[in-house]
XYZ file of C-alpha atoms in Angstrom:
577
model
C 0.000 0.000 0.000
C 1.163 3.565 -0.748
C 2.788 5.428 2.192
C 0.104 8.161 2.004
C -2.694 5.577 2.262
C -1.003 3.755 5.166
C -0.560 7.026 7.057
C -4.143 8.232 6.627
C -5.575 4.798 7.469
C -3.488 4.670 10.678
C -4.493 8.104 11.974
C -8.142 7.689 11.012
C -8.036 4.556 13.210
C -6.874 6.865 16.041
C -9.954 9.097 15.697
C -8.567 11.641 13.201
C -10.535 13.065 10.278
C -8.768 13.353 6.921
C -8.857 16.916 5.576
C -8.333 17.779 1.888
C -4.942 19.040 0.721
C -4.956 22.835 0.377
C -3.962 24.369 -2.987
C -0.237 24.969 -3.573
C -0.922 28.728 -3.816
C -1.919 29.901 -0.304
C -4.979 32.023 0.243
C -4.540 35.306 2.117
C -1.020 34.552 3.280
C 1.439 37.065 1.842
C 4.400 35.568 3.699
C 5.145 32.991 0.993
C 4.457 32.377 -2.702
C 3.485 28.753 -2.063
C 2.363 26.532 0.787
C 5.719 25.363 2.109
C 4.616 23.011 4.910
C 1.657 20.852 5.838
C 0.781 23.032 8.821
C 0.722 26.308 6.914
C -2.932 26.162 5.746
C -3.928 25.281 9.342
C -2.482 28.421 10.970
C -5.918 29.991 11.762
C -6.961 26.791 13.573
C -3.669 26.476 15.444
C -4.303 30.094 16.534
C -7.646 29.086 18.085
C -10.291 29.194 15.360
C -12.474 26.015 15.545
C -11.932 23.615 12.631
C -15.116 22.281 10.990
C -13.686 18.726 11.071
C -13.048 18.778 14.816
C -9.926 18.551 16.968
C -8.068 15.561 15.448
C -6.960 16.031 11.840
C -4.657 14.324 9.339
C -3.752 14.856 5.687
C -1.200 14.738 2.911
C -0.351 18.252 1.741
C 1.183 19.495 -1.505
C 4.165 21.741 -0.721
C 6.536 23.809 -2.860
C 9.823 25.312 -1.682
C 12.005 27.311 -4.032
C 14.571 28.779 -1.618
C 17.076 26.082 -2.611
C 15.985 25.617 -6.226
C 19.607 25.696 -7.378
C 20.344 22.662 -5.174
C 17.932 20.464 -7.142
C 19.974 17.937 -9.072
C 21.450 16.170 -6.035
C 19.984 12.990 -4.527
C 17.428 14.540 -2.178
C 16.385 18.129 -2.995
C 12.929 18.677 -4.536
C 10.950 21.831 -5.281
C 7.578 20.033 -4.968
C 7.100 17.466 -2.214
C 4.283 15.900 -0.218
C 4.057 16.258 3.546
C 2.134 13.902 5.820
C 0.718 15.484 8.957
C -1.516 14.874 11.941
C -2.795 17.526 14.336
C -4.364 17.856 17.718
C -6.221 21.141 18.256
C -6.481 21.314 22.046
C -7.140 17.554 22.189
C -4.371 14.987 22.889
C -0.810 16.061 23.650
C 2.723 14.657 24.004
C 2.017 11.140 25.223
C -0.368 10.221 22.407
C 1.578 12.089 19.706
C 4.899 10.414 20.533
C 3.358 6.984 21.140
C 1.488 7.014 17.815
C 4.563 8.241 15.936
C 6.551 5.331 17.397
C 3.754 2.859 16.664
C 3.438 3.958 13.039
C 7.195 3.773 12.443
C 7.793 0.428 14.137
C 4.509 -1.490 13.682
C 3.089 -0.136 10.401
C 6.323 0.662 8.540
C 8.218 -2.118 10.396
C 11.301 0.022 11.051
C 13.501 -1.747 13.646
C 13.732 0.281 16.857
C 17.542 -0.071 16.793
C 17.603 2.099 13.651
C 15.797 4.975 15.394
C 17.019 7.948 17.448
C 15.310 11.142 18.616
C 16.061 14.712 19.616
C 14.170 16.680 22.286
C 14.299 20.252 23.598
C 17.211 20.791 26.017
C 15.664 23.884 27.600
C 16.843 27.498 27.880
C 16.527 30.454 30.247
C 12.775 30.770 29.532
C 11.613 27.169 29.136
C 12.690 24.014 30.986
C 14.149 20.860 29.433
C 11.446 18.604 27.932
C 11.711 15.811 30.513
C 8.177 14.651 29.680
C 9.129 13.826 26.066
C 12.359 12.126 27.229
C 10.445 9.872 29.644
C 7.840 8.939 27.011
C 10.535 7.923 24.501
C 12.318 5.872 27.198
C 9.085 4.077 28.104
C 8.688 3.065 24.448
C 12.125 1.459 24.308
C 14.381 4.222 22.943
C 17.661 4.009 24.871
C 18.991 7.091 26.659
C 22.040 7.278 24.372
C 19.668 7.587 21.414
C 17.808 10.571 22.949
C 19.655 13.804 22.243
C 18.547 17.082 23.924
C 19.362 20.210 21.857
C 18.337 23.842 22.276
C 18.837 25.258 18.794
C 16.931 22.792 16.605
C 14.156 21.666 18.911
C 12.043 24.742 19.447
C 9.466 25.833 16.876
C 7.762 29.199 16.286
C 6.062 30.618 13.185
C 7.632 34.028 12.630
C 8.673 36.177 15.564
C 5.551 35.859 17.710
C 2.635 33.462 18.135
C 2.146 29.845 19.213
C 5.412 28.022 19.853
C 6.866 25.103 21.693
C 9.423 22.327 21.911
C 9.575 19.605 19.289
C 10.928 16.087 19.016
C 12.565 14.922 15.778
C 12.871 11.258 14.786
C 15.952 10.002 12.934
C 16.647 6.827 10.936
C 20.090 5.195 10.462
C 20.352 5.332 6.648
C 23.477 3.256 6.158
C 24.689 -0.341 6.007
C 27.504 0.567 8.416
C 27.234 -0.769 11.991
C 24.701 1.297 13.937
C 26.426 3.266 16.724
C 25.047 2.926 20.246
C 25.066 6.706 20.753
C 23.200 9.143 18.507
C 25.356 11.891 16.966
C 23.346 14.696 15.334
C 26.437 15.675 13.297
C 26.629 12.259 11.613
C 24.681 12.636 8.349
C 24.006 8.895 8.187
C 21.270 9.683 10.732
C 18.439 11.148 8.597
C 15.471 13.043 10.058
C 12.171 11.444 9.018
C 9.475 12.976 11.249
C 8.961 15.887 13.608
C 6.383 16.282 16.385
C 5.840 19.897 17.488
C 4.195 20.578 20.854
C 2.639 24.051 20.813
C 2.291 24.686 24.514
C 3.462 28.306 24.706
C 2.710 31.690 23.175
C 5.353 34.327 22.530
C 4.409 38.028 22.415
C 5.987 41.376 23.303
C 5.730 40.482 27.012
C 7.625 37.203 26.673
C 6.590 33.541 26.698
C 3.487 32.255 28.482
C 1.692 28.882 28.674
C -1.193 28.396 26.233
C -4.521 27.416 27.813
C -5.199 25.112 24.837
C -2.216 23.084 23.632
C -1.802 21.821 20.072
C 0.253 19.141 18.337
C 1.567 19.557 14.783
C 3.555 16.813 13.057
C 5.234 16.492 9.675
C 6.777 13.656 7.642
C 8.136 13.967 4.085
C 6.802 11.357 1.654
C 9.798 11.387 -0.705
C 12.438 10.953 1.972
C 10.630 8.227 3.921
C 9.788 6.273 0.739
C 13.474 6.250 -0.236
C 14.412 5.046 3.262
C 11.828 2.271 3.277
C 12.964 1.109 -0.154
C 16.617 1.135 0.894
C 17.929 3.609 -1.703
C 20.283 6.524 -0.987
C 19.116 8.454 -4.053
C 15.476 9.630 -3.800
C 15.240 9.506 -7.592
C 15.798 5.729 -7.525
C 12.717 5.210 -5.315
C 9.326 4.151 -6.704
C 8.182 7.803 -6.579
C 10.625 8.704 -9.350
C 11.837 5.514 -11.022
C 9.177 5.482 -13.777
C 9.762 9.196 -14.551
C 13.543 8.710 -14.725
C 13.059 5.628 -16.933
C 10.883 7.660 -19.326
C 13.475 10.480 -19.525
C 16.139 7.845 -20.174
C 14.048 6.345 -22.999
C 13.325 9.765 -24.545
C 16.983 10.827 -24.413
C 18.317 7.346 -25.289
C 20.843 7.852 -22.472
C 21.369 5.948 -19.195
C 20.621 7.566 -15.817
C 24.164 6.829 -14.691
C 26.399 9.681 -15.801
C 23.417 11.939 -16.573
C 21.870 12.056 -13.108
C 21.833 15.824 -12.545
C 19.979 16.787 -15.718
C 17.508 13.907 -15.410
C 16.741 14.778 -11.772
C 16.192 18.446 -12.650
C 13.859 17.577 -15.546
C 11.889 15.102 -13.393
C 11.592 17.498 -10.435
C 10.843 20.659 -12.411
C 8.218 19.123 -14.700
C 6.443 17.595 -11.688
C 6.398 20.949 -9.878
C 5.262 22.764 -13.049
C 2.393 20.255 -13.355
C 1.176 21.004 -9.815
C 1.515 24.798 -10.104
C -0.285 24.996 -13.447
C -3.027 22.589 -12.250
C -3.715 24.756 -9.178
C -7.168 26.341 -9.109
C -5.646 29.828 -8.815
C -4.872 29.730 -12.553
C -1.139 30.568 -12.375
C 0.449 31.056 -15.806
C 4.145 31.594 -16.622
C 5.047 35.278 -16.188
C 7.812 37.535 -14.892
C 6.398 38.015 -11.383
C 5.618 35.989 -8.262
C 4.349 32.403 -8.735
C 4.296 32.844 -12.520
C 8.005 33.656 -12.485
C 8.795 30.461 -10.573
C 6.665 28.434 -13.011
C 8.445 30.001 -15.995
C 11.862 29.418 -14.451
C 11.123 25.747 -13.723
C 9.890 24.999 -17.241
C 12.791 26.836 -18.886
C 15.364 25.155 -16.664
C 13.873 21.751 -17.556
C 14.111 22.653 -21.264
C 17.754 23.689 -20.894
C 18.602 20.348 -19.277
C 16.643 18.446 -21.922
C 18.860 20.201 -24.468
C 21.932 19.012 -22.537
C 20.687 15.431 -22.927
C 20.349 16.003 -26.685
C 16.559 15.688 -26.499
C 14.797 17.322 -29.459
C 13.139 20.129 -27.490
C 10.590 20.670 -30.275
C 9.282 17.121 -29.752
C 6.543 16.275 -27.221
C 9.066 15.086 -24.600
C 7.663 17.436 -21.931
C 4.060 16.358 -22.626
C 5.037 12.688 -22.229
C 6.584 13.335 -18.813
C 3.674 15.549 -17.692
C 1.086 12.930 -18.738
C 2.907 10.260 -16.703
C 2.885 12.560 -13.638
C -0.749 13.624 -14.126
C -1.915 10.013 -14.330
C 0.192 9.034 -11.343
C -1.169 11.694 -8.948
C -4.722 12.432 -10.117
C -6.116 9.736 -7.797
C -4.994 11.882 -4.860
C -5.447 15.403 -6.222
C -8.640 16.086 -8.177
C -7.378 19.328 -9.729
C -4.914 17.322 -11.833
C -7.832 15.632 -13.566
C -9.895 18.837 -13.813
C -7.011 20.835 -15.316
C -5.329 18.048 -17.290
C -5.367 19.948 -20.610
C -4.537 23.276 -18.932
C -1.264 21.767 -17.688
C -0.309 20.423 -21.116
C -1.116 23.765 -22.786
C 0.959 25.725 -20.249
C 3.994 23.539 -20.972
C 3.473 23.716 -24.727
C 3.041 27.517 -24.851
C 5.981 28.245 -22.557
C 8.240 25.962 -24.582
C 7.329 27.851 -27.771
C 8.046 31.199 -26.072
C 11.379 29.997 -24.706
C 12.457 28.674 -28.080
C 11.845 32.149 -29.511
C 13.794 33.681 -26.607
C 16.689 31.331 -27.273
C 16.712 32.484 -30.893
C 16.906 36.124 -29.743
C 19.727 35.146 -27.403
C 21.627 33.539 -30.266
C 21.279 36.744 -32.295
C 22.480 38.760 -29.275
C 25.397 36.384 -28.847
C 26.409 36.948 -32.453
C 26.586 40.709 -31.756
C 29.085 40.257 -28.902
C 31.061 37.287 -30.217
C 33.760 39.313 -31.988
C 35.887 39.304 -28.819
C 36.314 37.512 -25.493
C 33.147 37.712 -23.381
C 33.277 39.483 -20.023
C 31.253 38.416 -16.980
C 28.669 41.180 -17.293
C 27.876 40.279 -20.934
C 27.640 36.569 -20.087
C 25.244 37.361 -17.229
C 23.199 39.714 -19.453
C 22.722 36.830 -21.920
C 21.500 34.632 -19.067
C 19.353 37.179 -17.238
C 17.708 38.861 -20.241
C 17.527 36.003 -22.733
C 17.497 32.966 -20.480
C 20.733 31.935 -22.145
C 22.442 29.304 -19.921
C 26.120 29.904 -19.228
C 26.868 26.379 -20.500
C 25.474 27.328 -23.913
C 27.497 30.575 -23.955
C 30.618 28.550 -23.083
C 29.892 25.999 -25.802
C 29.394 28.631 -28.504
C 32.418 30.639 -27.377
C 34.565 27.512 -27.438
C 33.597 26.862 -31.070
C 34.767 30.368 -31.950
C 37.954 30.134 -29.878
C 36.756 32.840 -27.440
C 37.329 33.016 -23.693
C 34.651 33.787 -21.092
C 35.212 35.486 -17.738
C 33.475 32.739 -15.741
C 34.489 34.211 -12.375
C 33.034 37.583 -13.424
C 29.818 35.813 -14.454
C 29.630 33.979 -11.112
C 30.113 37.254 -9.240
C 27.252 38.901 -11.172
C 25.116 35.803 -10.549
C 25.844 35.960 -6.795
C 24.878 39.659 -6.743
C 21.620 38.795 -8.526
C 20.865 36.013 -6.007
C 21.567 38.314 -3.071
C 19.245 41.000 -4.463
C 16.521 38.399 -5.036
C 16.971 37.021 -1.538
C 16.821 40.485 0.033
C 13.693 41.323 -1.963
C 12.054 38.076 -0.852
C 12.886 38.723 2.790
C 11.413 42.217 2.528
C 8.346 41.047 0.680
C 7.507 37.996 2.742
C 8.796 38.809 6.205
C 5.315 38.912 7.719
C 5.547 35.408 9.191
C 2.915 32.753 8.679
C 0.147 34.122 10.828
C -0.951 37.261 9.009
C -4.034 37.957 11.127
C -3.406 41.547 12.215
C -6.265 44.033 12.505
C -5.551 45.712 9.159
C -5.126 42.361 7.363
C -8.465 41.245 8.805
C -10.051 44.399 7.354
C -8.504 43.775 3.943
C -9.714 40.174 4.033
C -13.291 41.363 4.547
C -12.875 44.003 1.821
C -12.024 41.277 -0.735
C -15.523 39.856 -0.185
C -17.122 43.234 -0.857
C -14.978 43.769 -3.967
C -15.893 40.307 -5.270
C -19.596 41.087 -4.815
C -19.306 44.571 -6.361
C -17.558 43.362 -9.535
C -20.493 41.027 -10.232
C -22.744 44.096 -10.351
C -20.514 46.715 -11.979
C -18.601 44.544 -14.483
C -20.099 41.096 -15.109
C -22.261 38.698 -13.084
C -19.822 35.915 -14.020
C -16.810 37.634 -12.379
C -15.266 35.324 -9.784
C -12.242 35.560 -7.528
C -9.165 33.782 -8.898
C -6.770 34.637 -6.100
C -5.870 37.237 -3.499
C -2.824 38.477 -1.629
C -3.046 40.622 1.474
C -0.351 42.576 3.294
C -0.552 45.268 5.974
C -0.187 47.872 3.201
C -2.695 46.781 0.557
C -4.933 44.097 -0.882
C -4.486 42.451 -4.269
C -7.439 40.718 -5.910
C -7.413 38.602 -9.096
C -10.656 37.916 -10.980
C -11.671 36.492 -14.335
C -12.487 39.216 -16.884
C -11.952 39.464 -20.631
C -11.215 43.206 -20.788
C -9.373 46.070 -19.125
C -11.781 47.844 -16.766
C -12.967 51.237 -17.964
C -12.627 54.277 -15.692
C -16.409 54.159 -15.284
C -16.325 50.514 -14.161
C -13.542 51.209 -11.647
C -15.357 54.224 -10.232
C -18.671 52.345 -9.986
C -16.933 49.452 -8.208
C -15.196 51.754 -5.740
C -18.415 53.642 -5.016
C -20.430 50.464 -4.456
C -17.884 49.014 -2.000
C -17.821 52.308 -0.072
C -21.643 52.436 -0.054
C -21.714 49.015 1.639
C -19.026 50.100 4.106
C -21.042 53.219 5.036
C -24.222 51.146 5.475
C -22.552 49.338 8.410
C -23.502 45.825 7.318
C -23.105 43.065 9.891
C -20.769 40.166 9.105
C -22.327 36.845 10.130
C -20.627 33.444 10.318
C -22.489 30.108 10.067
C -21.398 26.479 9.983
C -23.207 24.102 7.593
C -22.556 21.226 5.242
C -20.806 22.018 1.971
C -23.933 21.003 0.041
C -26.143 23.324 2.153
C -23.691 26.182 1.621
C -23.679 25.798 -2.169
C -27.482 25.437 -2.200
C -27.793 28.653 -0.172
C -25.897 30.546 -2.889
C -22.546 30.803 -1.081
C -19.595 31.320 -3.395
C -16.175 29.758 -3.009
C -12.937 29.803 -4.953
C -11.750 26.196 -4.552
C -14.730 23.966 -3.718
C -12.598 20.793 -3.660
C -10.366 22.030 -0.827
C -13.240 22.541 1.634
C -14.266 19.847 4.138
C -17.810 18.479 4.431
C -18.633 21.007 7.176
C -17.753 24.590 6.203
C -17.835 28.125 7.573
C -19.886 30.622 5.562
C -19.418 34.375 5.982
C -22.367 36.599 5.024
C -22.072 40.394 4.754
C -25.587 41.816 4.999
C -27.382 40.500 1.947
C -24.656 41.545 -0.516
C -22.091 38.765 -0.075
C -22.054 35.121 0.979
C -18.843 33.077 0.680
C -17.220 29.935 2.034
C -14.087 31.158 3.773
C -11.655 30.420 6.573
C -11.628 34.001 7.878
C -10.635 36.209 9.658
C -13.206 39.029 9.262
C -14.432 42.187 10.965
C -17.811 42.193 12.746
C -19.273 45.118 10.769
C -18.317 46.812 7.491
C -18.244 50.211 9.207
C -14.843 49.182 10.641
C -13.200 49.208 7.190
C -12.661 52.905 6.473
C -12.560 54.181 2.881
C -11.879 51.771 -0.023
C -9.736 53.041 -2.906
C -8.595 51.262 -6.081
C -4.956 52.152 -6.794
C -4.334 50.043 -9.881
C -6.057 47.671 -12.314
C -3.954 45.521 -14.651
C -3.651 42.179 -16.421
C -2.540 39.258 -14.249
C -2.565 36.504 -16.893
C -4.682 35.536 -19.910
C -8.342 36.212 -19.037
C -7.487 37.310 -15.486
C -7.344 40.923 -14.263
C -5.816 42.226 -11.034
C -6.953 45.051 -8.748
C -4.681 46.576 -6.114
C -6.562 48.573 -3.506
C -6.087 50.179 -0.098
C -8.225 51.075 2.899
C -7.713 54.673 4.065
């Protein structure tokens, strides 16, 4: 049985309800471009909001991390991965969480206890050593030498303030070497496979205090654990990847051995591109935000296909995408719903990149009358997507030299700028539930309702992004809004604000909500019992919150900009004054 199925079956047997995987593009969380962890979509519930499914939850969550995109190509880095998680929202705590983790590892996955070790929180000046966790692990048969207290790696907090607490990480001896009696966290043959986080404190400007309601959050990576269970030291040799790698090998007519890096990058990047382009938010390749990541992944896969001498004008990318779509659609319905969308995104972006490469070749010809300095080499890469390897290859044919060190320096500068921009843009932490963000969240509902009246009754939200400074709202529309449409929309939202409409919240079944006329952006991600927010009689939507109590709290709504987001999708940026 698949690891995901085993995990869900086990925790359902322990009284948990399976919740649907959230989309890869987070709703109303400006801190990240993508959901990066299984717990991220559950932040409002970990903060105290009741979950419609109850207090014991489990799932498998689609996650995307791009902070180490350049590391992909080794044996274990992935941009897209699946995370298994189980949660207690004020229900069970350390004893059950640790005991069930141990039971799943040793009795369901049949991992010998002698191959396991754990870390626990060693304590600091504010919080004592986690003796409770140590005693539970000992009672289960983990020897004292295999329990390692640390202070740096065993305390979890989302951002700078909020719920926090000690955690306990589980490690597996991933080697055929004799297993040492004592656990050494510096020995990389010990591989972390699971983490249990015990949210028993809250940190704010006054310090750290005990939470009245304690939560448990756990996480286990599907790719890593599958490789461990199958006894391979290269994730791409596990059953998750072996069929994809075999297909790339067949297409390129080359063996995996000796071509590992390019094949891993193609496999990883096409899989991630499939999940981004299948997401209900309608992301398309572009030069900003999620669209930029999607474009970069597809183009990097094409460049590595070229390195393997694959005819990039063939349907090689479609073949790989179809294999991935068919493999995962059982678990993620959006892959079936957007099957053709995914294939079209790959096809269109490949055509655009081929044209870009042609422009790059023409640009190269202009500068190829002399040795190429680092700035020119980087300009070819940055502006035309021209890989340095291709510049080197062409220069070599002409007997030209390239300042590779100069190129690397420019590349490092570019990375540093990008990193700084990301830190500035997404430094809000995971729990963006401040007063102003709550107001903006409510304003998106009013804007959604207004556009149906002032522009087109078939206007629907396609995505939103909220920060403390502004709201951004994407909606389907086939034309640029006229000045009259923008003014009418602004006026209608402000009219509803001035009317002081009450915001009501109700819980009901998903079917009842839809029947009542409630709108929602991603119906498949909602559980059977949902929360519905109604604003007077002008708006009714399925939503996770948070919201103000009355529209009079919002202030004055002003549209600052209206622009294209992607094909058939427009974007409004607005503020509350």
